[in-house]
Coordinates of C-alpha atoms in Angstrom, one line a residue:
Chain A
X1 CA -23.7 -3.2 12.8
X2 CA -26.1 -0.9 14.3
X3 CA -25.7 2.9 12.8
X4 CA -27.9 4.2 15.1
X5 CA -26.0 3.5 18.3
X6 CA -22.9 5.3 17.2
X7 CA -21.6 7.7 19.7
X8 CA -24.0 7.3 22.2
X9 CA -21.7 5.5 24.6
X10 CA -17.6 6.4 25.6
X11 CA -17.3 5.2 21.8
X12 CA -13.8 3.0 21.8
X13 CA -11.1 3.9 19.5
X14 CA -10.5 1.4 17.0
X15 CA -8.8 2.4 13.7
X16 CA -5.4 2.9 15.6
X17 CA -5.3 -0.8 17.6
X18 CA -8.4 -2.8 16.0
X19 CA -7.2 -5.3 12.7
X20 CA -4.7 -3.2 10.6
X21 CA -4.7 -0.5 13.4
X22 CA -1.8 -3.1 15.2
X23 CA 0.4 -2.7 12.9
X24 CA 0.5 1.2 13.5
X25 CA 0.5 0.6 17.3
X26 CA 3.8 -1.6 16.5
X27 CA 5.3 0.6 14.3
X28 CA 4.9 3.6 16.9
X29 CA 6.6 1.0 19.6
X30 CA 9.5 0.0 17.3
X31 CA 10.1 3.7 15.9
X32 CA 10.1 4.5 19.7
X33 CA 12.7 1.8 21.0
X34 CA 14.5 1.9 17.8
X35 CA 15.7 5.4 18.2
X36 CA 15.5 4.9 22.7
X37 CA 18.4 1.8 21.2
X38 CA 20.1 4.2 18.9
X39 CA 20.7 7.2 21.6
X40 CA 21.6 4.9 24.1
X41 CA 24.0 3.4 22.1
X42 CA 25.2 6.7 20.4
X43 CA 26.0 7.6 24.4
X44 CA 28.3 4.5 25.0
X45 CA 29.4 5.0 21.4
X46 CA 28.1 1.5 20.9
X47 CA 28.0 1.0 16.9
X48 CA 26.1 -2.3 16.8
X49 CA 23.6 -1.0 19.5
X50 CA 23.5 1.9 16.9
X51 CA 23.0 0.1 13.8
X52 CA 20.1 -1.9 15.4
X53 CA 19.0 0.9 16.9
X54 CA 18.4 2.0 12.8
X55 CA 17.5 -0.8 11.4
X56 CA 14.4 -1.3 14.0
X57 CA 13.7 2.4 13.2
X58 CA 14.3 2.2 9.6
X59 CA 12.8 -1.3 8.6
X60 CA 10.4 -2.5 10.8
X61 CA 8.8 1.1 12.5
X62 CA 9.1 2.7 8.7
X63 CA 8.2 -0.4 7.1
X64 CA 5.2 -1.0 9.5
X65 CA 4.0 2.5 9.4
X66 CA 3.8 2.4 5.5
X67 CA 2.3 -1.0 5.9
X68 CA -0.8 0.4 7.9
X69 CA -1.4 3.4 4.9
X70 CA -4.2 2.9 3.2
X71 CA -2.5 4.4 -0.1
X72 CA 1.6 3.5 0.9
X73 CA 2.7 4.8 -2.0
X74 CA 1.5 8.3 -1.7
X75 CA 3.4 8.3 1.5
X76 CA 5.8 11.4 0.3
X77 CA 3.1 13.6 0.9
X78 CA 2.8 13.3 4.3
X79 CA 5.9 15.9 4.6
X80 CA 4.0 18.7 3.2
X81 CA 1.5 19.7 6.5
X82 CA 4.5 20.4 9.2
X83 CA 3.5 23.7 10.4
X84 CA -0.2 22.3 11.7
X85 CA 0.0 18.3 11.5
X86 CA 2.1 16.9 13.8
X87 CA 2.2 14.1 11.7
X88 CA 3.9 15.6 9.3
X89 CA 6.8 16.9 11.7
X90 CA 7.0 13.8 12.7
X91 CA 7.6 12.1 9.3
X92 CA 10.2 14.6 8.5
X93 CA 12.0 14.2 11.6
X94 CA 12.0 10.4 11.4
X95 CA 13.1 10.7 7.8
X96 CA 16.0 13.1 8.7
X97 CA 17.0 10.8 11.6
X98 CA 17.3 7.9 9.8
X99 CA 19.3 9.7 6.4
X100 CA 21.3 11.3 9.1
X101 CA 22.1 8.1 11.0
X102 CA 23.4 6.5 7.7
X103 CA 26.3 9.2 7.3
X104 CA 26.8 8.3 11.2
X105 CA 26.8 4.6 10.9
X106 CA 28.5 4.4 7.3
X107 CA 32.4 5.2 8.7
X108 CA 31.8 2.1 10.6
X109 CA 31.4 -0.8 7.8
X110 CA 35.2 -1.9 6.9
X111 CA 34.7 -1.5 3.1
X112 CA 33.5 2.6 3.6
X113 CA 36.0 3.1 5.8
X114 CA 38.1 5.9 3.7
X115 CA 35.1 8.6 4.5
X116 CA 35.8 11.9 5.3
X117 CA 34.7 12.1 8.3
X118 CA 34.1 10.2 11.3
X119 CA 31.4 8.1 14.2
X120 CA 32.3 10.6 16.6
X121 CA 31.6 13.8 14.1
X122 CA 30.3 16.0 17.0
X123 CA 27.7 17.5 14.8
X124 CA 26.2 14.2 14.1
X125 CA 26.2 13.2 17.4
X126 CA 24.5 15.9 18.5
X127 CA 22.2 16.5 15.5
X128 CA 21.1 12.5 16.0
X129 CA 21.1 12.9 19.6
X130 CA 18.5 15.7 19.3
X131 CA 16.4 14.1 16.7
X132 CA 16.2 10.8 18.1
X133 CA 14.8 12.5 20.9
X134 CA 12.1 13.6 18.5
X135 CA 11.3 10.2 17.1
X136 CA 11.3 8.8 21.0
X137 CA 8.7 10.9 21.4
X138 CA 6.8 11.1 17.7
X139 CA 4.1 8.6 18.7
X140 CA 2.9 9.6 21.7
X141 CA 3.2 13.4 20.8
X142 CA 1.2 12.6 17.5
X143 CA -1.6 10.9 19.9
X144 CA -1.5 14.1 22.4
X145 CA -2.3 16.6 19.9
X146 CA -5.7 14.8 19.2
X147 CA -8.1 16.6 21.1
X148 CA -10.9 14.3 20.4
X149 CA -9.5 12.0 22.7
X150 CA -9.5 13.0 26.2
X151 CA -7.2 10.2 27.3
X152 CA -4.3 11.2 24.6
X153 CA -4.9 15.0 25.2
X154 CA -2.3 15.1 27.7
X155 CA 1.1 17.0 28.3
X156 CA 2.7 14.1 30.0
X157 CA 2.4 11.7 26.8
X158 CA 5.8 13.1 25.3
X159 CA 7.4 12.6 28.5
X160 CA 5.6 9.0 29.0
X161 CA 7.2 8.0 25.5
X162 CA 11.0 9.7 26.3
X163 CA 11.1 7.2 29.6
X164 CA 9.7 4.2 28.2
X165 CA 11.4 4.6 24.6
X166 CA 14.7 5.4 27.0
X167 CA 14.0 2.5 29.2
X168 CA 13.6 0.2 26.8
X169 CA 16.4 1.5 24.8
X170 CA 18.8 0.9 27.6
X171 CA 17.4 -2.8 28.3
X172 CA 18.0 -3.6 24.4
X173 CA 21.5 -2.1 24.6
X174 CA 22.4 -4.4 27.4
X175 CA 21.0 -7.2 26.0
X176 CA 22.9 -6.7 22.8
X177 CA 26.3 -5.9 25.0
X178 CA 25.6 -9.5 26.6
X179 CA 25.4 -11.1 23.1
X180 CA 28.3 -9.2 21.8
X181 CA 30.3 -10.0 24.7
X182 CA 30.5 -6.0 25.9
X183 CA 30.2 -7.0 29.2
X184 CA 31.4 -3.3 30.4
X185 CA 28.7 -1.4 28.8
X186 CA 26.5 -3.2 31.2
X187 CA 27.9 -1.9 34.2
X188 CA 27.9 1.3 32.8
X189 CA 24.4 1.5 31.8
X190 CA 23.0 -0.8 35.0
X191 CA 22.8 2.5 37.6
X192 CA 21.6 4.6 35.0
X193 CA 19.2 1.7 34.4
X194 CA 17.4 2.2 37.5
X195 CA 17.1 5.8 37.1
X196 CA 15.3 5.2 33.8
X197 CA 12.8 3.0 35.4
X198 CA 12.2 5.1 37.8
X199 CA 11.5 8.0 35.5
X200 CA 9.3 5.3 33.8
X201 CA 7.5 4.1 36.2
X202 CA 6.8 7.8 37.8
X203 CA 5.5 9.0 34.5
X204 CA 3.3 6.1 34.1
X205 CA 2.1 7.0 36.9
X206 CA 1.8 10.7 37.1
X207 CA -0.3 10.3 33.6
X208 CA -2.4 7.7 34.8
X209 CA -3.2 9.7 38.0
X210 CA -3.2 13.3 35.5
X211 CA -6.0 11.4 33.3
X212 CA -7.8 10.4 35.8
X213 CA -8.1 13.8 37.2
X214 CA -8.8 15.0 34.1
X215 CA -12.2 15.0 31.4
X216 CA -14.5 12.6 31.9
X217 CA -13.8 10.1 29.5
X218 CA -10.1 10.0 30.5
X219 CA -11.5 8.8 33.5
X220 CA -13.4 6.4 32.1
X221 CA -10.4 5.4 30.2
X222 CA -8.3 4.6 33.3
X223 CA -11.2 3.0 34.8
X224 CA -11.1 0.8 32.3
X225 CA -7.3 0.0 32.3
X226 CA -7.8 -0.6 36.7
X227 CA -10.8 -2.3 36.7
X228 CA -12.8 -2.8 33.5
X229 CA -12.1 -4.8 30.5
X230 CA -8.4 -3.8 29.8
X231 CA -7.5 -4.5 33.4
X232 CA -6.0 -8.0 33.0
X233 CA -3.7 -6.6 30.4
X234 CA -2.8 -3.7 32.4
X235 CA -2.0 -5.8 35.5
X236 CA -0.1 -8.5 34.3
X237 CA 1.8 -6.8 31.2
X238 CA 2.2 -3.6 32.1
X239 CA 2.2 -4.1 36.4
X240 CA 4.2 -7.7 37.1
X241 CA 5.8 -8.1 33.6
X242 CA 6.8 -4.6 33.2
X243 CA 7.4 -2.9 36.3
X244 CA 8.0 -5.5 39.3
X245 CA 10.2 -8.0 37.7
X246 CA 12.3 -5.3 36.3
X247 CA 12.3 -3.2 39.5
X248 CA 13.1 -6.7 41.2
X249 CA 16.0 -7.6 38.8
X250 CA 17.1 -4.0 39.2
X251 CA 16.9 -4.3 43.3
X252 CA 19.0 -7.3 42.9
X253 CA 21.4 -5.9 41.0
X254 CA 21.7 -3.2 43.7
X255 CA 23.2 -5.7 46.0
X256 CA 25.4 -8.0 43.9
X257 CA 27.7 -7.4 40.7
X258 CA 26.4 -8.1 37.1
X259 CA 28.3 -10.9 36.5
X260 CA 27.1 -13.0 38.8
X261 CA 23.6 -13.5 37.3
X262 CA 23.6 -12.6 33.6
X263 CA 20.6 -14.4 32.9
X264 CA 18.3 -12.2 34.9
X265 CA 19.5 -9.3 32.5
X266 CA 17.9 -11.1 29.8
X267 CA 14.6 -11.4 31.7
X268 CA 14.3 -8.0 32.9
X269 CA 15.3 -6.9 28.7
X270 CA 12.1 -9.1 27.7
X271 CA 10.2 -7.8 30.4
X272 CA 10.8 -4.2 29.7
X273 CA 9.7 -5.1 25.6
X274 CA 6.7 -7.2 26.6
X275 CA 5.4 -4.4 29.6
X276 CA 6.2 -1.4 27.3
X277 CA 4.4 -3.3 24.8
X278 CA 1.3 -3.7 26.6
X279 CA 1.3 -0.3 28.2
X280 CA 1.3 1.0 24.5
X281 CA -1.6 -1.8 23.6
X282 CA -3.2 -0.3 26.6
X283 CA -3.0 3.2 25.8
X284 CA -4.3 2.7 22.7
X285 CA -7.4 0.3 23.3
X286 CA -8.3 2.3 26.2
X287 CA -9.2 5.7 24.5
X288 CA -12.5 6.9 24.1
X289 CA -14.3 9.2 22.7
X290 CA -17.2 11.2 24.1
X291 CA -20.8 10.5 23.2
X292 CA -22.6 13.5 21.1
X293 CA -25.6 12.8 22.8
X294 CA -26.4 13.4 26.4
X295 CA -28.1 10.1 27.1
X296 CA -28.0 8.2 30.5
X297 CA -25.3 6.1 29.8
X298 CA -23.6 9.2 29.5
X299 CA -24.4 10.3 32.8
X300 CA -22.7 7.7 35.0
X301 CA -19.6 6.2 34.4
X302 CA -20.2 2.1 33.4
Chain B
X1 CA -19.3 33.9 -0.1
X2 CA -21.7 32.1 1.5
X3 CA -20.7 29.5 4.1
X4 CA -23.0 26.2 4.1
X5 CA -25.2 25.1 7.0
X6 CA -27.6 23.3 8.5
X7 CA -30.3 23.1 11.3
X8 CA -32.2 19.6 12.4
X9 CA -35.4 20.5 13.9
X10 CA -35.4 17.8 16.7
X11 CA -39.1 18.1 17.7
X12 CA -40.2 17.6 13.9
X13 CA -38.1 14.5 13.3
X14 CA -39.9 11.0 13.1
X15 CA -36.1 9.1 13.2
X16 CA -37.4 7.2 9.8
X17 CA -33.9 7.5 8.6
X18 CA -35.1 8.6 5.0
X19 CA -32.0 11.0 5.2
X20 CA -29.8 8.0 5.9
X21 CA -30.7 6.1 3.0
X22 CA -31.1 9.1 0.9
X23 CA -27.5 9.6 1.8
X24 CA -26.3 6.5 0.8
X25 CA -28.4 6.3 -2.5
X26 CA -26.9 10.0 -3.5
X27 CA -23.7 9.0 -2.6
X28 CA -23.6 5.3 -3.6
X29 CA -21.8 4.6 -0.5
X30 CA -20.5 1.4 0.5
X31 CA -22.0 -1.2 2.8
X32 CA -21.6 -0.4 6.4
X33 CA -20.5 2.8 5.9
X34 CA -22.6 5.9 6.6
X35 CA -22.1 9.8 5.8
X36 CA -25.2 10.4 8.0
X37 CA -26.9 8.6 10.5
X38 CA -29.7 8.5 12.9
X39 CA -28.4 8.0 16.7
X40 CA -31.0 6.4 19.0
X41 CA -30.5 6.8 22.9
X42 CA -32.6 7.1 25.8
X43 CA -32.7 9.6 28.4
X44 CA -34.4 9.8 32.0
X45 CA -35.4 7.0 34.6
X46 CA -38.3 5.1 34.3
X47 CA -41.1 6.5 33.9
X48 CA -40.1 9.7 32.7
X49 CA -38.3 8.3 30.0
X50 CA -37.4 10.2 26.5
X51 CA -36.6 8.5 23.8
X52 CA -33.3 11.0 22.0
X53 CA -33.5 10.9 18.1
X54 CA -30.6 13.1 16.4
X55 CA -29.7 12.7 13.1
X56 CA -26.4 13.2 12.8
X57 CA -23.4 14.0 9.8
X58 CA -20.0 15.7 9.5
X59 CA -20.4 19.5 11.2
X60 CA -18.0 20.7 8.4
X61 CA -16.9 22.8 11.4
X62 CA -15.2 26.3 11.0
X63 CA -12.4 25.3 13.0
X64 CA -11.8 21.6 11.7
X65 CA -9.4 19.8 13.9
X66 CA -9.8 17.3 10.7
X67 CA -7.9 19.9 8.2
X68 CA -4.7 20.5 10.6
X69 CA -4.0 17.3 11.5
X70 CA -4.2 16.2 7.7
X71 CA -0.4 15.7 7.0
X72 CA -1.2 15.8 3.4
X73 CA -3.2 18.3 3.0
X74 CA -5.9 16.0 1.5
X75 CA -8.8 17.2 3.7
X76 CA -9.6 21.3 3.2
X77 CA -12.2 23.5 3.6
X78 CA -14.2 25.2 0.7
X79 CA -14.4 29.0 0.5
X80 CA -18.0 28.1 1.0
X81 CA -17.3 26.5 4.4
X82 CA -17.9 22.6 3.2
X83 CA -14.7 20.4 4.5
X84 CA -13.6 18.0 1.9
X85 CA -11.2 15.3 1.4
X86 CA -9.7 14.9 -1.4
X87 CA -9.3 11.2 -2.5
X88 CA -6.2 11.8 -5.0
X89 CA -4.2 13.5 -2.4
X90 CA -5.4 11.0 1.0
X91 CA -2.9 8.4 2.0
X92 CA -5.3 6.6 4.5
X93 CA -3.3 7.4 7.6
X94 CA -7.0 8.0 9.4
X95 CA -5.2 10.9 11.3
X96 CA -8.5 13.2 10.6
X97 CA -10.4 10.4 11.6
X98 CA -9.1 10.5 14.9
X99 CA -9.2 13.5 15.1
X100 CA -12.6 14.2 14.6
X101 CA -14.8 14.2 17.6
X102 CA -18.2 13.8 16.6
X103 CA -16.8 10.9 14.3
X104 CA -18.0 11.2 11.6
X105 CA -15.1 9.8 9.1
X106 CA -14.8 6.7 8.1
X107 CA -11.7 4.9 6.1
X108 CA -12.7 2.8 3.2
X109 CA -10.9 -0.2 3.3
X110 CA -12.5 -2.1 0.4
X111 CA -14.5 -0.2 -2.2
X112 CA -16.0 -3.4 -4.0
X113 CA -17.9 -5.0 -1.1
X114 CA -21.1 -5.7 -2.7
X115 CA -24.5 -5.3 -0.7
X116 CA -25.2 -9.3 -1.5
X117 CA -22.1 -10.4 -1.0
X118 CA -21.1 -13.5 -3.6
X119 CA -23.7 -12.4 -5.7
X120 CA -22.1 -10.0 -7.6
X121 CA -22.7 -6.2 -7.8
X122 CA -26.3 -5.1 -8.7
X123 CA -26.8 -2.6 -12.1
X124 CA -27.4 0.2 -9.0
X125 CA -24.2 -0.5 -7.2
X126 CA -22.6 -0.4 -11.1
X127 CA -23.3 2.5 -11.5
X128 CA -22.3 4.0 -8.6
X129 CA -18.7 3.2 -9.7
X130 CA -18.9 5.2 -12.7
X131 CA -20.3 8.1 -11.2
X132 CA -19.7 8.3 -7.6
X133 CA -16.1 6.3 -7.6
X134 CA -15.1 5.9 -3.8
X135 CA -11.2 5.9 -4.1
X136 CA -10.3 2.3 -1.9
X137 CA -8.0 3.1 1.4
X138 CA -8.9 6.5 1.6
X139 CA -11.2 8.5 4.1
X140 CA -14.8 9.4 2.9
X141 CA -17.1 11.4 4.9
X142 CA -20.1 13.7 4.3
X143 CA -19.8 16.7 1.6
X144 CA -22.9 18.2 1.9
X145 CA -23.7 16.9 -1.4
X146 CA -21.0 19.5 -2.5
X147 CA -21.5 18.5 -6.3
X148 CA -25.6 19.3 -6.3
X149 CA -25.0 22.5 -4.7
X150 CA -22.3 23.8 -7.3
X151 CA -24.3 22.6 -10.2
X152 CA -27.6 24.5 -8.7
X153 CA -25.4 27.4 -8.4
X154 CA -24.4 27.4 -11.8
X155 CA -28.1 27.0 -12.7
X156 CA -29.0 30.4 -10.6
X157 CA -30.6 28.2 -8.1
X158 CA -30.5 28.9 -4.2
X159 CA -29.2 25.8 -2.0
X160 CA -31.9 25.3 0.7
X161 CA -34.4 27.2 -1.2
X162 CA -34.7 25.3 -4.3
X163 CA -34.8 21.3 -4.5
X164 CA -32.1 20.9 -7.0
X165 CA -29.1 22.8 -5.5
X166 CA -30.0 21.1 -1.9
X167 CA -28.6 18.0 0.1
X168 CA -30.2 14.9 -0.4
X169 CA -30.8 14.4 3.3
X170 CA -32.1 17.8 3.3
X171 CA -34.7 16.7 0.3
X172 CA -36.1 13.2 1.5
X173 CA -36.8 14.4 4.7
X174 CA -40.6 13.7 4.9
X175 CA -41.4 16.4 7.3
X176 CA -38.9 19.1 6.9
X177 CA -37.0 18.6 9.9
X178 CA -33.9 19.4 7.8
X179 CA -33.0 22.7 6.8
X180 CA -30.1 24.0 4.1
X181 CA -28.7 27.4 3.4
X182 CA -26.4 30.0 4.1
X183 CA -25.2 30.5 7.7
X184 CA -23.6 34.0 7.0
X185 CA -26.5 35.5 5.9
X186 CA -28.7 36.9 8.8
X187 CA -32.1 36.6 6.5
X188 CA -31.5 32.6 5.5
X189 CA -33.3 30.2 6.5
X190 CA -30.8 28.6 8.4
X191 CA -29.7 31.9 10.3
X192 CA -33.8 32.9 11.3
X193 CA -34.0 29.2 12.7
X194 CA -30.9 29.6 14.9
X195 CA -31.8 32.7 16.1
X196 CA -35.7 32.5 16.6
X197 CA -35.7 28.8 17.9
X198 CA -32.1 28.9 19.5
X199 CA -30.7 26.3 17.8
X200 CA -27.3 24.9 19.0
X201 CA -24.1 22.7 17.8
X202 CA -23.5 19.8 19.1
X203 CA -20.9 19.3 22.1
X204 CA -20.1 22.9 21.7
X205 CA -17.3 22.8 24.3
X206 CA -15.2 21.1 21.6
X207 CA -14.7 24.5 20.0
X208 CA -15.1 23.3 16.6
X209 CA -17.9 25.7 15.6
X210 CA -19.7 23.7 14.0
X211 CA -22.2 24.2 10.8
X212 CA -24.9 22.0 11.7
X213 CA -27.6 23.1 14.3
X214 CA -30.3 21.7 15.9
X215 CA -33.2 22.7 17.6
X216 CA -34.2 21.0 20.5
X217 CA -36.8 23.0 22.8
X218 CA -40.2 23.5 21.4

């Protein structure tokens, strides 16, 4: 380690991706699709599309988040900040979603099924519908508000995560309509489907081409994601895997019925994971910071 | 109340990174882990070439994007203008860390690495347990040596001016390149330097306003 070369370059970020740092970028992928699974599902009033939906949120984004804590057992306090860390709001909202979700989901299970009320409260529907929306977009609206990072600092992050963590959602919905032998909520969510990766794909877009335009090191950023060190990921995981085979899948799907190639349903629903995966890993790894010291290497962009 | 600052005469310093070690013997701080440092970078094309030598340390800036992005409220600012975190209260989400532009945070994943590692700790790094204890998976950073200047304080003494209410770094600096004091009063130390050498933060355009100056032109 060298102390003295410390933010003299486009300083990588590496707390939030490097060792322990993947666990948070998994947890913020897994709250994300968890909750994308959940209002999906809540839409086709799809109760084990729901109850995944939770449990992803629940156990493995809540589970991974407190994982990555250096002290998980303080964890409570990260409620108290909500009116400047958005952090916080996020915490509370996640926390709300998923207590909320339980009183949706418990009418369900055969031995609860005296409740007073019902799966299709209104109320709840609306309520989870509104805050799943929230927790969609918790990650990415968590790494917007950091200034420090020109890359993050942008508007279109929240409505990055709302496509992909919708996108993604839908895709794990169908998959889990195949297994459950739903074969109708398929071809109810397959035109939507392309819809949703269109929105996804445009805002990929849109924020690659926004923080491009943008500071300095945003550029730098997206150089690096089209033709620096990150560009292999960014190309085959977030380009082939996660755009063109879907988008081929889905142009198939244009022209003949569902039914006649279920398999290819299943590809494009690992696809979507795997490229919305990597476009995360890649948001993440490609952030940088900029150098306090105006030094050459500062002055062109390597 | 006064509000803590500092100015680093850049033409003075020799980059001998006395404040860096002084730093880490005041603080008892970890291996690899550094609440100031000495960045090295090079400026110019051959054979104009300038060597850049800033010492650098948390700004303990006015407008801390640290402190509001804290979602526990574990980092704060002083009345005195000194940002702190609060070890008890940190969960280790690293949120400030990211938030901090001039990076100077750093999350303290293991607080018994020892200097020689396998060898045990030494009777210095002992020591430092007792009476510097670094709380493990929390986020430690620069506190402009917070503790010396409250017990100068309560001994009459005036940070900056005299030795013993003043910031290590600020004391082992061999040829006064560092300067402490009070950034609100217009006849400190601190406040003649900004004004009479026009000293300046760094990457002002961040909007921090930072506490810690530095004076580059002759």
């Amino acid at each position: 380690m060298k102390p003295y070369f410390w933010m003299t370059d486009y300083t990588p970020q590496k707390e939030w991706i490097d060792r322990k740092g993947l666990l948070l970028w998994l947890a913020f992928f897994l709250s994300e699709v968890g909750a994308g699974l959940y209002i999906v599902s809540l839409f086709l009033e799809f109760w084990v599309g729901s109850l995944i939906g939770w449990l992803i949120c629940a156990l493995l984004g809540g589970g991974l988040h407190m994982a990555y804590l250096g002290k998980p057992m303080r964890a409570w306090r990260s409620i108290l900040r909500p009116m400047t860390s958005e952090l916080s709001r996020g915490i509370i909202i996640m926390g709300l979603f998923l207590i909320l979700g339980v009183f949706q989901l418990a009418p369900g299970l055969k031995f609860l099924s005296g409740l007073p009320w019902s799966m299709d409260s209104l109320f709840l529907k609306i309520a989870l519908s509104v805050l799943a929306f929230f927790v969609i977009t918790h990650g990415f609206m968590t790494l917007s508000f950091l200034r420090a990072v020109p890359f993050w600092n942008s508007a279109i992050m929240p409505l990055l995560s709302l496509a992909s963590g919708v996108w993604v959602g839908a895709q794990m919905a169908n998959g889990l309509s195949l297994f459950s032998g739903h074969v109708e909520i398929v071809m109810i969510l397959e035109p939507v489907a392309r819809w949703f990766l269109f929105a996804y794909a445009l805002s990929t877009l849109f924020y690659l081409w926004n923080a491009f335009h943008g500071a300095q090191a945003s550029k730098v950023s997206v150089k690096l994601l089209l033709k620096g060190e990150l560009s292999s990921t960014f190309y085959t995981g977030v380009v082939i895997i996660g755009f063109c085979i879907p988008l081929i899948i889905t142009l198939y799907f244009c022209q003949r019925p569902i039914g006649t190639a279920t398999s290819l349903i299943w590809i494009r629903f690992f696809c979507a994971l795997i490229g919305d995966l990597a476009l995360r890993y890649c948001i993440f790894k490609a952030a940088r910071y900029v150098p306090i010291i105006n030094s050459n290497i500062t002055k062109g962009i390597r | 109340m006064a509000r803590w600052g500092m100015v680093i005469n850049l033409n003075t310093c020799i980059g001998c990174y006395n404040c860096m070690i002084s730093c880490k013997q005041e603080h008892f701080v970890p291996p690899g882990i550094f609440f100031t440092r000495v960045l090295v970078a090079e400026t110019g094309t051959y054979p104009s070439v300038r060597k850049l030598v800033y010492p650098v340390l948390c700004n303990h800036c006015k407008e801390a994007p640290c402190i509001e992005v804290c979602p526990t409220g574990a980092t704060t600012k002083r009345e005195d203008g000194i940002v702190i975190v609060d070890p008890d209260i940190c969960i280790g989400c690293r949120t400030c860390l990211m938030a901090c532009p001039y990076q100077q945070r750093t999350f303290l994943p293991n607080a018994d690495e020892e200097y020689f590692p396998g060898q045990g700790l030494t009777p210095y790094e002992e020591m430092g347990k007792k009476l510097y204890p670094l709380e493990k998976g929390t986020v430690v950073k620069c506190n402009f040596c917070a503790e010396i200047i409250d017990d100068g304080l309560k001994k009459g003494l005036v940070p900056g001016v005299d030795r013993d209410a003043t910031p290590a770094c600020v004391r082992a600096c061999p040829v006064h390149a560092r300067h402490f004091g009070d950034l609100d009063d217009p006849e400190s130390n601190v406040s003649l330097l900004i004004r009479d050498k026009k000293a300046d933060p760094l990457r002002s355009e961040h909007g921090t306003d930072p506490s810690v100056f530095y004076i580059t032109s002759g």
